[in-house]
Amino acid sequence: MKSTAFFAALVTLLPAYVAGQASEWGQCGGIGWTGPTTCVSGTTCTVLNPYYSQCLPGSAVTTTSVITSHSSSVSSVSSHSGSSTSTSSPTGPTGTNPPPPPSANNPWTGFQIFLSPYYANEVAAAAKQITDPTLSSKAASVANIPTFTWLDSVAKIPDLGTYLASASALGKSTGTKQLVQIVIYDLPDRDCAAKASNGEFSIANNGQANYENYIDQIVAQIQQFPDVRVVAVIEPDSLANLVTNLNVQKCANAKTTYLACVNYALTNLAKVGVYMYMDAGHAGWLGWPANLSPAAQLFTQVWQNAGKSPFIKGLATNVANYNALQAASPDPITQGNPNYDEIHYINALAPLLQQAGWDATFIVDQGRSGVQNIRQQWGDWCNIKGAGFGTRPTTNTGSQFIDSIVWVKPGGECDGTSNSSSPRYDSTCSLPDAAQPAPEAGTWFQAYFQTLVSAANPPL
Ligand SMILES: *[C@@H]1O[C@H](CO)[C@@H](O)[C@H](O)[C@H]1NC(C)=O
């Protein structure tokens, strides 16, 4: 727990926050909200529910009467879980409602995917910087293609609350139910076999408790909006590292904590009705014949330990990677692996899961898989030169095992920096097949985005 001195210090800062203006799509009020209560010009603070007012573009339909309550402070978020019904009223929060029961169907069926306002803004700004009008308009169209929101730090969780509130409001106003796509990505000692995606928590410094608090905060947001469906990818690379990288000391040390944290995420997100896909690496990692059985054993064990919840739908593959779902011919770098693309990998892995009693289904990232045969080695993963946007998200996948083709990685956000002096430098990002100079992981990489647009396959 943080000291009371910390909270006291925070409270003294509050007037400074209140004085600022929230950005477009930012939160500008609500019970417990202590941030800015006015919006930048061109947007209007609009009450979406008692917990959220948001700066929406244009002028108001309803002007806000901002509800500010500083009383419960920072800890109010996690205190919603298991809260009594005393707060429910006709205008009260919906968080006390139980989530809908699990559906055996494809989670996307009957829902429209909510577009991340953050990514849409990144893309709109990027398109404005492109002088060629044809390329610029193609670039702008990417804002309409759904990606996932990466909750890669605790600081991003309020954005999730904002998106859920917007999605709920949109669902009510249009009559089309909304689905929000997120990535759970904040394990302590994250990215144990590489450096570019080091996280904010360390196992040595209270990492597991911090992670549980991170999940609790996400759960508290989601349970306020049972009308919005949430689909989550769980912890990219984590379990795959436990299959093949226990020779790396940091991964060996992390094993017990990773398993405990993933179990905490699965069991608690299931309670609020989140449909989940655990990350399963890709064909060039766990798809090697020697890795398939150990991978299947680990995934089914994790699923069993999490109570075999029907909300744990299956596995996500090729997240932020560049493999084809179905390659026209094997890329020469895949030589020796009969599972040379994602469909071969999935067709090999799914029956092993079924043998263990799990009818798992898959989602596959194709966001940057439009161009093939561009890597020097299969293990290269950083800002691959010449990559293009790939197959658009669709539930029309051609495979009984695949629920949806998705874009998990928001294309244009960097995989890792090529600056060798940066603390998060990974030498993979300076290989000859990596686009350079590249900024820090997660930040916008304009030149790379422009290549993704011009090389898109199918074309934009
Ligand atoms: C590279 O990283 C170092 C250390 O963070 C920084 O001082 C330097 O400005 C960076 N160089 C470039 C070109 O961004």
XYZ file of C-alpha atoms and ligand atoms in Angstrom:
474
model
C 0.000 0.000 0.000
C 1.089 3.531 -0.645
C 1.587 5.690 2.418
C -0.962 8.223 3.572
C 1.727 10.819 2.849
C 1.392 9.829 -0.804
C -2.342 10.501 -0.778
C -1.836 13.752 1.112
C 0.653 14.832 -1.533
C -1.794 13.874 -4.250
C -4.613 15.855 -2.707
C -2.479 19.009 -2.625
C -1.959 18.590 -6.371
C -5.652 18.437 -7.159
C -6.281 22.126 -7.818
C -3.603 22.014 -10.527
C -5.422 19.199 -12.318
C -8.802 20.863 -12.000
C -7.396 23.991 -13.601
C -6.374 22.176 -16.828
C -8.520 21.266 -19.804
C -9.241 17.704 -20.857
C -8.369 16.714 -24.426
C -10.816 15.437 -27.031
C -12.270 12.090 -25.806
C -10.743 12.758 -22.377
C -12.671 12.408 -19.125
C -13.975 15.711 -17.745
C -16.115 14.702 -14.776
C -17.930 12.006 -12.841
C -18.187 10.688 -9.299
C -14.706 10.449 -7.866
C -13.154 12.333 -10.787
C -10.491 14.783 -9.692
C -9.080 15.803 -13.085
C -9.975 18.678 -15.386
C -13.654 19.585 -15.716
C -13.460 21.674 -18.863
C -12.588 20.614 -22.408
C -10.331 21.881 -25.170
C -12.088 24.048 -27.743
C -14.121 22.228 -30.362
C -15.275 19.678 -27.807
C -17.923 19.691 -25.104
C -17.968 18.013 -21.737
C -20.909 15.613 -21.942
C -22.389 13.506 -19.140
C -22.478 9.863 -20.204
C -23.355 8.487 -16.785
C -22.770 9.529 -13.165
C -19.255 8.123 -13.355
C -18.179 9.570 -16.695
C -18.364 12.861 -18.447
C -16.344 13.005 -21.634
C -15.077 15.701 -24.033
C -16.962 14.835 -27.218
C -16.327 16.618 -30.524
C -18.723 19.443 -31.352
C -21.205 21.261 -29.193
C -23.295 19.742 -26.504
C -26.565 17.897 -26.597
C -26.496 17.865 -22.811
C -24.206 20.216 -20.980
C -22.502 18.799 -18.027
C -23.233 19.381 -14.418
C -19.977 17.905 -13.277
C -20.171 15.705 -10.248
C -16.958 15.959 -8.336
C -16.457 14.013 -5.198
C -12.978 13.957 -3.799
C -14.012 12.040 -0.738
C -13.146 8.506 -1.725
C -10.009 9.531 -3.601
C -7.855 7.170 -5.617
C -8.933 3.987 -3.920
C -12.557 4.368 -5.019
C -11.918 2.488 -8.238
C -11.076 -0.822 -6.666
C -13.703 -0.460 -3.965
C -16.483 -0.972 -6.538
C -15.871 -4.674 -6.644
C -18.359 -6.493 -4.504
C -20.022 -3.220 -3.615
C -23.506 -3.410 -2.195
C -26.612 -2.445 -4.079
C -26.965 0.715 -2.012
C -25.641 2.844 -4.863
C -28.076 1.532 -7.443
C -30.889 3.809 -8.438
C -32.613 4.586 -11.715
C -29.714 6.871 -12.616
C -27.071 5.004 -10.677
C -24.186 2.920 -11.912
C -24.941 -0.325 -13.643
C -21.910 -1.951 -12.038
C -23.933 -3.955 -9.561
C -25.563 -5.905 -12.385
C -24.116 -9.340 -13.040
C -22.509 -9.793 -16.453
C -24.501 -11.727 -19.072
C -23.916 -15.506 -18.988
C -21.202 -16.904 -21.261
C -22.159 -17.419 -24.873
C -20.966 -20.518 -26.686
C -20.946 -18.545 -29.933
C -18.233 -16.544 -31.574
C -17.865 -13.534 -29.215
C -17.952 -11.051 -32.118
C -21.291 -12.297 -33.468
C -23.998 -9.675 -33.032
C -21.597 -6.940 -31.908
C -19.935 -3.994 -33.580
C -16.282 -3.395 -32.676
C -15.723 -0.087 -30.903
C -12.939 1.909 -32.579
C -10.185 3.122 -30.273
C -10.374 6.955 -30.250
C -6.670 7.053 -29.380
C -5.639 5.098 -32.463
C -8.101 6.999 -34.641
C -6.447 10.254 -33.513
C -2.947 8.899 -34.155
C -3.958 7.847 -37.656
C -5.762 11.113 -38.435
C -2.705 13.112 -37.377
C -0.425 10.836 -39.412
C -2.596 11.115 -42.528
C -2.460 14.931 -42.317
C 1.334 14.774 -42.528
C 1.240 12.909 -45.852
C 1.414 15.303 -48.799
C 0.374 12.886 -51.550
C -3.428 13.172 -51.506
C -4.102 9.582 -52.601
C -1.779 8.110 -49.994
C -3.103 10.499 -47.372
C -6.697 9.431 -47.917
C -5.734 5.759 -47.846
C -3.877 6.441 -44.590
C -6.911 8.205 -43.120
C -9.104 5.177 -43.890
C -7.060 3.082 -41.439
C -8.793 4.930 -38.584
C -11.931 2.886 -39.388
C -10.208 -0.478 -38.948
C -10.490 -1.830 -35.403
C -7.356 -2.581 -33.406
C -6.828 -3.514 -29.758
C -6.078 -1.113 -26.895
C -2.940 -2.190 -25.037
C -3.295 -1.682 -21.289
C 0.469 -1.773 -20.866
C 0.540 0.338 -17.697
C -1.792 1.207 -14.834
C -1.895 4.774 -16.145
C -3.836 3.564 -19.235
C -6.724 2.075 -17.250
C -8.751 5.306 -17.031
C -8.759 5.328 -20.859
C -10.491 1.958 -20.730
C -13.181 3.456 -18.508
C -13.628 6.284 -20.982
C -13.906 3.897 -23.949
C -16.378 1.639 -22.152
C -18.557 4.635 -21.290
C -18.432 5.845 -24.898
C -19.139 2.338 -26.209
C -22.084 1.973 -23.855
C -23.497 5.341 -24.925
C -22.955 4.506 -28.597
C -24.648 1.138 -28.179
C -27.654 2.773 -26.591
C -27.916 5.556 -29.161
C -27.484 3.309 -32.222
C -29.125 0.139 -30.968
C -26.015 -1.820 -32.016
C -24.194 -3.481 -29.148
C -20.517 -2.589 -28.882
C -17.434 -4.746 -28.287
C -14.207 -3.309 -26.862
C -10.903 -5.070 -27.656
C -8.076 -4.897 -25.110
C -4.678 -6.434 -24.421
C -3.781 -7.269 -20.828
C -0.056 -6.547 -20.746
C 1.573 -5.545 -17.476
C 3.173 -8.649 -15.924
C 6.000 -8.043 -13.472
C 9.356 -8.717 -15.188
C 7.474 -8.459 -18.487
C 9.137 -9.513 -21.739
C 11.617 -11.721 -19.878
C 13.547 -12.805 -22.972
C 13.895 -9.390 -24.671
C 14.312 -5.769 -23.699
C 12.190 -3.478 -25.851
C 8.968 -4.043 -23.908
C 10.177 -4.026 -20.317
C 7.276 -3.178 -18.046
C 6.638 -1.004 -15.033
C 6.543 -3.794 -12.406
C 9.333 -5.995 -11.121
C 8.919 -9.232 -9.208
C 11.552 -8.135 -6.694
C 9.590 -4.985 -5.895
C 6.063 -6.135 -5.021
C 5.298 -7.029 -8.635
C 2.617 -9.649 -8.050
C 0.580 -7.455 -5.669
C 0.923 -4.529 -8.071
C -0.280 -6.727 -10.917
C -3.297 -7.924 -8.926
C -4.189 -4.309 -8.240
C -3.862 -3.569 -11.981
C -6.336 -6.375 -12.739
C -8.667 -5.217 -9.936
C -8.799 -1.734 -11.440
C -9.625 -3.124 -14.891
C -12.342 -5.338 -13.409
C -13.817 -2.323 -11.586
C -14.124 -0.435 -14.870
C -15.599 -3.335 -16.830
C -18.250 -4.263 -14.286
C -19.808 -0.820 -14.602
C -20.772 -1.552 -18.220
C -22.330 -5.020 -18.532
C -23.932 -3.917 -21.822
C -20.507 -3.626 -23.465
C -18.764 -6.857 -24.439
C -15.025 -7.006 -23.812
C -12.584 -9.308 -25.595
C -9.043 -9.533 -24.208
C -5.727 -10.957 -25.332
C -3.892 -12.128 -22.243
C -0.218 -11.235 -21.811
C 1.585 -11.502 -25.143
C 4.731 -13.660 -25.072
C 4.457 -14.629 -21.392
C 3.409 -18.285 -21.546
C 5.352 -18.877 -24.759
C 8.473 -17.708 -22.943
C 7.756 -20.334 -20.281
C 7.649 -23.019 -22.976
C 10.939 -22.223 -24.700
C 12.957 -19.639 -22.763
C 13.453 -21.099 -19.288
C 17.164 -21.154 -20.141
C 16.991 -17.344 -19.849
C 17.502 -16.598 -16.145
C 14.900 -13.807 -16.041
C 12.254 -16.147 -17.503
C 13.139 -19.016 -15.140
C 12.852 -16.644 -12.186
C 9.529 -15.322 -13.455
C 7.787 -18.664 -14.020
C 5.904 -18.989 -10.725
C 4.876 -15.334 -10.714
C 3.768 -15.363 -14.367
C 1.545 -18.389 -13.701
C 0.040 -16.865 -10.559
C -0.586 -13.523 -12.267
C -2.097 -15.027 -15.426
C -4.351 -17.163 -13.241
C -5.440 -14.037 -11.351
C -6.201 -12.248 -14.609
C -8.172 -15.174 -16.086
C -10.268 -15.905 -13.012
C -11.105 -12.283 -12.205
C -11.798 -11.114 -15.752
C -14.045 -14.157 -16.233
C -16.149 -12.970 -13.292
C -17.054 -9.816 -15.207
C -17.713 -11.639 -18.463
C -14.561 -10.841 -20.466
C -13.949 -13.225 -23.394
C -10.279 -14.164 -23.321
C -7.594 -15.520 -25.624
C -4.224 -16.354 -24.077
C -1.289 -15.380 -26.229
C 0.299 -18.403 -27.913
C 3.257 -16.937 -29.779
C 3.268 -17.833 -33.462
C 4.101 -20.581 -35.958
C 7.820 -19.792 -35.894
C 7.938 -20.065 -32.114
C 5.599 -22.697 -30.619
C 4.714 -24.113 -34.048
C 7.934 -26.109 -34.253
C 6.997 -29.791 -33.833
C 9.134 -30.165 -30.684
C 7.351 -27.237 -29.015
C 3.726 -28.151 -29.818
C 3.131 -30.714 -27.071
C 4.816 -28.745 -24.279
C 2.837 -25.681 -25.383
C -0.463 -27.589 -25.429
C 0.279 -29.007 -21.976
C 1.009 -25.583 -20.512
C -2.038 -23.900 -22.059
C -4.452 -26.622 -20.973
C -2.971 -26.627 -17.481
C -3.439 -22.860 -17.194
C -7.015 -23.201 -18.498
C -7.730 -25.970 -15.960
C -6.215 -24.009 -13.089
C -8.478 -21.096 -14.000
C -11.533 -23.344 -13.551
C -12.083 -24.085 -17.268
C -14.183 -20.945 -17.519
C -16.223 -20.753 -20.735
C -15.024 -17.141 -20.984
C -11.515 -18.463 -21.705
C -12.241 -19.069 -25.364
C -8.794 -20.078 -26.528
C -5.564 -18.668 -27.882
C -4.302 -15.666 -29.825
C -1.502 -16.155 -32.338
C 0.872 -13.938 -34.310
C 0.242 -10.950 -32.025
C 2.400 -8.040 -33.282
C 4.146 -10.482 -35.624
C 4.365 -10.710 -39.408
C 3.390 -14.278 -40.372
C 0.752 -15.025 -42.977
C -2.377 -16.874 -41.933
C -2.078 -18.857 -45.136
C 1.166 -18.397 -47.049
C 1.044 -18.810 -50.826
C 4.278 -20.787 -50.459
C 6.584 -21.291 -47.472
C 8.904 -18.338 -46.807
C 12.485 -19.736 -47.131
C 13.212 -18.668 -43.519
C 10.608 -21.188 -42.283
C 12.533 -24.123 -43.733
C 12.399 -27.227 -41.563
C 9.077 -26.348 -39.930
C 6.054 -28.042 -41.510
C 3.936 -25.431 -39.696
C 5.229 -22.586 -41.838
C 2.193 -20.309 -41.407
C -0.474 -19.643 -38.785
C -3.130 -21.959 -40.220
C -0.718 -24.907 -40.121
C 0.260 -24.003 -36.558
C -3.365 -23.713 -35.424
C -4.400 -26.922 -37.188
C -1.550 -28.710 -35.381
C -2.199 -27.212 -31.946
C -6.007 -27.295 -31.757
C -6.331 -31.118 -31.750
C -3.808 -31.384 -28.893
C -5.976 -29.024 -26.843
C -9.079 -31.009 -27.754
C -7.414 -34.216 -26.564
C -7.040 -32.525 -23.196
C -10.751 -31.678 -23.208
C -10.537 -28.069 -24.328
C -12.430 -27.045 -27.474
C -10.351 -23.908 -27.785
C -10.811 -21.439 -30.619
C -8.310 -18.918 -31.960
C -7.827 -15.371 -33.101
C -4.972 -14.420 -35.418
C -3.287 -11.028 -35.811
C -2.892 -10.124 -39.478
C -2.473 -6.370 -39.007
C 1.022 -6.233 -40.507
C 1.120 -9.497 -42.455
C 0.215 -8.127 -45.890
C 3.685 -8.627 -47.405
C 5.597 -11.879 -47.010
C 9.213 -13.039 -47.489
C 10.709 -9.823 -46.096
C 12.635 -11.152 -43.083
C 16.166 -12.513 -42.892
C 15.348 -14.801 -39.967
C 12.026 -16.029 -38.632
C 12.821 -14.759 -35.141
C 13.073 -11.133 -36.322
C 10.160 -9.166 -34.908
C 11.148 -5.501 -34.838
C 9.705 -2.970 -37.329
C 10.274 -5.297 -40.277
C 11.144 -3.305 -43.389
C 8.667 -3.455 -46.234
C 5.733 -4.732 -44.150
C 2.220 -3.775 -45.255
C -1.167 -3.808 -43.552
C -2.794 -7.221 -43.974
C -6.187 -8.900 -44.144
C -8.883 -6.745 -42.497
C -10.474 -7.980 -39.284
C -13.249 -10.450 -40.062
C -15.116 -13.366 -38.573
C -15.226 -14.857 -42.050
C -12.038 -16.817 -41.400
C -12.464 -19.983 -43.428
C -11.493 -22.088 -40.407
C -13.655 -23.818 -37.810
C -10.901 -23.110 -35.285
C -10.594 -19.359 -35.876
C -13.166 -16.984 -34.374
C -11.742 -13.876 -35.978
C -8.874 -12.406 -37.927
C -7.896 -9.361 -35.873
C -5.461 -6.442 -35.791
C -4.019 -6.650 -32.284
C -0.949 -4.491 -32.867
C -1.954 -0.931 -33.807
C 0.045 -0.527 -37.020
C 2.256 2.560 -36.891
C 3.110 2.178 -33.218
C 6.773 1.227 -32.928
C 8.007 -2.240 -31.859
C 11.210 -0.945 -30.278
C 13.881 1.709 -30.588
C 16.987 1.400 -32.770
C 18.830 3.849 -30.496
C 21.586 1.762 -28.910
C 21.947 4.230 -26.019
C 18.352 3.780 -24.878
C 17.821 1.655 -21.733
C 15.161 -0.347 -23.615
C 17.355 -0.932 -26.666
C 17.124 -4.439 -28.118
C 19.674 -5.245 -30.815
C 16.926 -6.954 -32.865
C 15.734 -3.438 -33.720
C 19.041 -2.644 -35.471
C 19.156 -5.758 -37.660
C 19.377 -5.189 -41.417
C 15.685 -6.095 -41.874
C 14.499 -3.597 -39.222
C 13.361 -0.122 -40.336
C 15.571 2.597 -38.853
C 15.831 5.050 -37.164
C 13.016 3.776 -34.935
C 11.617 5.581 -31.865
C 10.759 3.958 -28.504
C 8.359 0.996 -28.360
C 4.718 2.061 -28.463
C 5.367 5.558 -29.804
C 4.300 6.641 -33.289
C 6.637 5.738 -36.153
C 5.455 7.891 -39.049
C 7.765 6.609 -41.787
C 6.881 3.030 -40.896
C 3.161 3.767 -40.910
C 3.449 5.229 -44.409
C 5.073 2.029 -45.664
C 2.343 -0.070 -44.033
C -0.231 2.011 -45.908
C 1.446 1.961 -49.322
C 2.294 -1.758 -49.100
C -1.103 -2.812 -47.735
C -2.345 -6.139 -49.110
C -5.199 -6.144 -49.931
C -4.688 -2.499 -50.893
C -6.409 0.221 -48.905
C 19.338 7.916 -27.810
O 19.096 7.631 -26.447
C 19.850 8.447 -25.572
C 19.620 7.908 -24.165
O 18.256 7.830 -23.868
C 19.440 9.899 -25.753
O 20.183 10.726 -24.903
C 19.669 10.316 -27.212
O 19.179 11.619 -27.431
C 18.971 9.350 -28.153
N 19.307 9.651 -29.531
C 18.413 9.864 -30.472
C 18.921 10.106 -31.841
O 17.210 9.841 -30.250
